[in-house]
Amino acid sequence: MKFGFYDNFRPCLVKGRGVVDITDLVGLGKGVPPQAVLENLIKNYAKLMPKLRELEANGKAISFSKVRLRSPVPRPGKVLCGERNYMEDVPIKPIGPMKSFFKSPEGIVGPGDNIVLPKFQTRVYNHEA
């Protein structure tokens, strides 16, 4: 089961053919931030699971061509990245200590969204897919 947000951060199940809206099941009302909706979904997952499974199996999917997928975690508190993830399938010898760094929560975007670079001059921008 894959969760996500679409259009104006409406919560959904992401399926092969599109998204199934679950706003009525997990939404907290108009004006509630999407991060609060996600936290509510996590907190009440055990109670919501039977209905979520039913919607996953039988819910009406909206085609991907008719929606805009958004960031799956709209406003994370912290984004901690590990340096070694760049070297998947490449043997590292000798193995050194893991180095980590923080990324700004504003750097989280949805599929197809633009990354807005700051206006100040710099020499290097790093990105994670």
mmCIF file of C-alpha atoms in Angstrom:
data_model
loop_
_atom_site.group_PDB
_atom_site.id
_atom_site.type_symbol
_atom_site.label_atom_id
_atom_site.label_comp_id
_atom_site.label_asym_id
_atom_site.label_seq_id
_atom_site.Cartn_x
_atom_site.Cartn_y
_atom_site.Cartn_z
ATOM 1 C CA MET A 1 0.000 0.000 0.000
ATOM 2 C CA LYS A 2 1.454 3.323 -1.115
ATOM 3 C CA PHE A 3 0.267 6.622 0.319
ATOM 4 C CA GLY A 4 0.670 10.010 -1.238
ATOM 5 C CA PHE A 5 -0.839 13.418 -1.861
ATOM 6 C CA TYR A 6 -2.205 14.849 -5.083
ATOM 7 C CA ASP A 7 -3.424 18.181 -6.452
ATOM 8 C CA ASN A 8 -3.979 20.502 -3.465
ATOM 9 C CA PHE A 9 -2.381 17.960 -1.079
ATOM 10 C CA ARG A 10 -5.385 15.642 -0.944
ATOM 11 C CA PRO A 11 -4.374 12.306 0.649
ATOM 12 C CA CYS A 12 -4.536 9.254 -1.585
ATOM 13 C CA LEU A 13 -3.530 5.678 -2.216
ATOM 14 C CA VAL A 14 -1.166 5.431 -5.183
ATOM 15 C CA LYS A 15 -1.923 2.498 -7.476
ATOM 16 C CA GLY A 16 -0.666 1.342 -10.854
ATOM 17 C CA ARG A 17 -3.416 3.110 -12.788
ATOM 18 C CA GLY A 18 -3.774 6.284 -10.712
ATOM 19 C CA VAL A 19 -4.739 7.501 -7.263
ATOM 20 C CA VAL A 20 -7.649 6.680 -4.980
ATOM 21 C CA ASP A 21 -8.754 9.657 -2.883
ATOM 22 C CA ILE A 22 -8.871 8.891 0.861
ATOM 23 C CA THR A 23 -9.674 12.414 2.079
ATOM 24 C CA ASP A 24 -13.011 11.406 3.619
ATOM 25 C CA LEU A 25 -11.318 8.600 5.544
ATOM 26 C CA VAL A 26 -8.172 10.335 6.829
ATOM 27 C CA GLY A 27 -8.772 14.035 6.243
ATOM 28 C CA LEU A 28 -9.138 16.232 9.300
ATOM 29 C CA GLY A 29 -11.179 18.988 7.704
ATOM 30 C CA LYS A 30 -10.617 22.007 5.530
ATOM 31 C CA GLY A 31 -7.489 24.024 6.220
ATOM 32 C CA VAL A 32 -5.632 21.290 8.131
ATOM 33 C CA PRO A 33 -2.001 21.114 6.953
ATOM 34 C CA PRO A 34 -1.122 17.979 4.950
ATOM 35 C CA GLN A 35 1.621 17.066 7.433
ATOM 36 C CA ALA A 36 -1.060 16.811 10.172
ATOM 37 C CA VAL A 37 -3.148 14.568 7.892
ATOM 38 C CA LEU A 38 -0.130 12.295 7.356
ATOM 39 C CA GLU A 39 0.605 12.168 11.099
ATOM 40 C CA ASN A 40 -3.064 11.312 11.773
ATOM 41 C CA LEU A 41 -2.891 8.508 9.201
ATOM 42 C CA ILE A 42 0.206 7.057 10.879
ATOM 43 C CA LYS A 43 -1.250 7.400 14.368
ATOM 44 C CA ASN A 44 -4.548 5.720 13.437
ATOM 45 C CA TYR A 45 -3.238 3.274 10.831
ATOM 46 C CA ALA A 46 -4.293 0.088 12.674
ATOM 47 C CA LYS A 47 -7.867 1.335 13.009
ATOM 48 C CA LEU A 48 -8.006 2.626 9.401
ATOM 49 C CA MET A 49 -6.321 -0.384 7.772
ATOM 50 C CA PRO A 50 -9.476 -2.444 6.956
ATOM 51 C CA LYS A 51 -11.130 0.464 5.142
ATOM 52 C CA LEU A 52 -7.844 1.400 3.449
ATOM 53 C CA ARG A 53 -7.487 -2.157 2.137
ATOM 54 C CA GLU A 54 -11.041 -2.026 0.827
ATOM 55 C CA LEU A 55 -10.365 1.262 -0.956
ATOM 56 C CA GLU A 56 -7.115 -0.107 -2.349
ATOM 57 C CA ALA A 57 -8.959 -3.082 -3.834
ATOM 58 C CA ASN A 58 -12.208 -1.419 -4.927
ATOM 59 C CA GLY A 59 -11.798 2.360 -4.809
ATOM 60 C CA LYS A 60 -12.281 4.382 -7.975
ATOM 61 C CA ALA A 61 -8.873 5.413 -9.299
ATOM 62 C CA ILE A 62 -8.285 8.822 -10.828
ATOM 63 C CA SER A 63 -5.867 8.561 -13.759
ATOM 64 C CA PHE A 64 -2.351 9.921 -13.257
ATOM 65 C CA SER A 65 -2.944 12.097 -16.342
ATOM 66 C CA LYS A 66 -5.686 13.977 -14.460
ATOM 67 C CA VAL A 67 -3.822 14.663 -11.200
ATOM 68 C CA ARG A 68 -0.623 16.281 -10.004
ATOM 69 C CA LEU A 69 1.281 14.072 -7.583
ATOM 70 C CA ARG A 70 2.790 15.995 -4.693
ATOM 71 C CA SER A 71 5.568 15.337 -2.220
ATOM 72 C CA PRO A 72 4.684 12.199 -0.198
ATOM 73 C CA VAL A 73 5.906 13.857 3.024
ATOM 74 C CA PRO A 74 4.824 17.471 2.681
ATOM 75 C CA ARG A 75 6.846 19.075 5.469
ATOM 76 C CA PRO A 76 9.289 16.730 7.178
ATOM 77 C CA GLY A 77 10.841 17.976 10.400
ATOM 78 C CA LYS A 78 14.331 16.814 9.490
ATOM 79 C CA VAL A 79 15.912 15.296 6.422
ATOM 80 C CA LEU A 80 19.075 13.405 7.330
ATOM 81 C CA CYS A 81 21.129 12.128 4.383
ATOM 82 C CA GLY A 82 23.972 9.624 4.359
ATOM 83 C CA GLU A 83 27.008 10.161 2.179
ATOM 84 C CA ARG A 84 27.428 6.490 1.251
ATOM 85 C CA ASN A 85 24.136 6.209 -0.639
ATOM 86 C CA TYR A 86 25.898 7.590 -3.733
ATOM 87 C CA MET A 87 28.032 4.470 -4.055
ATOM 88 C CA GLU A 88 25.440 1.720 -4.289
ATOM 89 C CA ASP A 89 26.824 -1.441 -5.888
ATOM 90 C CA VAL A 90 30.356 -0.033 -5.746
ATOM 91 C CA PRO A 91 32.700 -1.719 -3.264
ATOM 92 C CA ILE A 92 34.277 0.771 -0.876
ATOM 93 C CA LYS A 93 37.650 -0.259 0.495
ATOM 94 C CA PRO A 94 38.622 0.527 3.111
ATOM 95 C CA ILE A 95 35.248 1.166 4.698
ATOM 96 C CA GLY A 96 35.343 4.483 6.521
ATOM 97 C CA PRO A 97 32.980 6.149 8.925
ATOM 98 C CA MET A 98 29.508 7.083 7.748
ATOM 99 C CA LYS A 99 29.204 10.803 7.134
ATOM 100 C CA SER A 100 25.808 12.478 7.232
ATOM 101 C CA PHE A 101 24.349 15.889 6.558
ATOM 102 C CA PHE A 102 21.020 17.678 6.857
ATOM 103 C CA LYS A 103 18.938 18.923 3.952
ATOM 104 C CA SER A 104 16.343 21.663 4.181
ATOM 105 C CA PRO A 105 12.705 20.491 4.361
ATOM 106 C CA GLU A 106 11.978 23.034 1.619
ATOM 107 C CA GLY A 107 14.056 20.838 -0.689
ATOM 108 C CA ILE A 108 11.354 18.154 -0.772
ATOM 109 C CA VAL A 109 9.353 18.318 -4.006
ATOM 110 C CA GLY A 110 6.907 16.065 -5.792
ATOM 111 C CA PRO A 111 7.371 14.197 -9.079
ATOM 112 C CA GLY A 112 7.838 16.640 -11.937
ATOM 113 C CA ASP A 113 8.053 19.686 -9.641
ATOM 114 C CA ASN A 114 10.742 22.280 -10.227
ATOM 115 C CA ILE A 115 13.618 22.742 -7.838
ATOM 116 C CA VAL A 116 14.004 26.467 -7.196
ATOM 117 C CA LEU A 117 17.621 27.439 -6.696
ATOM 118 C CA PRO A 118 18.520 30.420 -4.522
ATOM 119 C CA LYS A 119 19.558 33.637 -6.267
ATOM 120 C CA PHE A 120 22.979 33.910 -4.630
ATOM 121 C CA GLN A 121 26.036 32.789 -6.576
ATOM 122 C CA THR A 122 27.584 29.426 -5.774
ATOM 123 C CA ARG A 123 29.910 27.012 -7.516
ATOM 124 C CA VAL A 124 28.212 23.657 -6.804
ATOM 125 C CA TYR A 125 24.665 22.407 -6.245
ATOM 126 C CA ASN A 126 24.250 18.822 -5.081
ATOM 127 C CA HIS A 127 20.978 16.963 -5.472
ATOM 128 C CA GLU A 128 19.427 13.677 -4.403
ATOM 129 C CA ALA A 129 16.939 11.780 -6.519
#
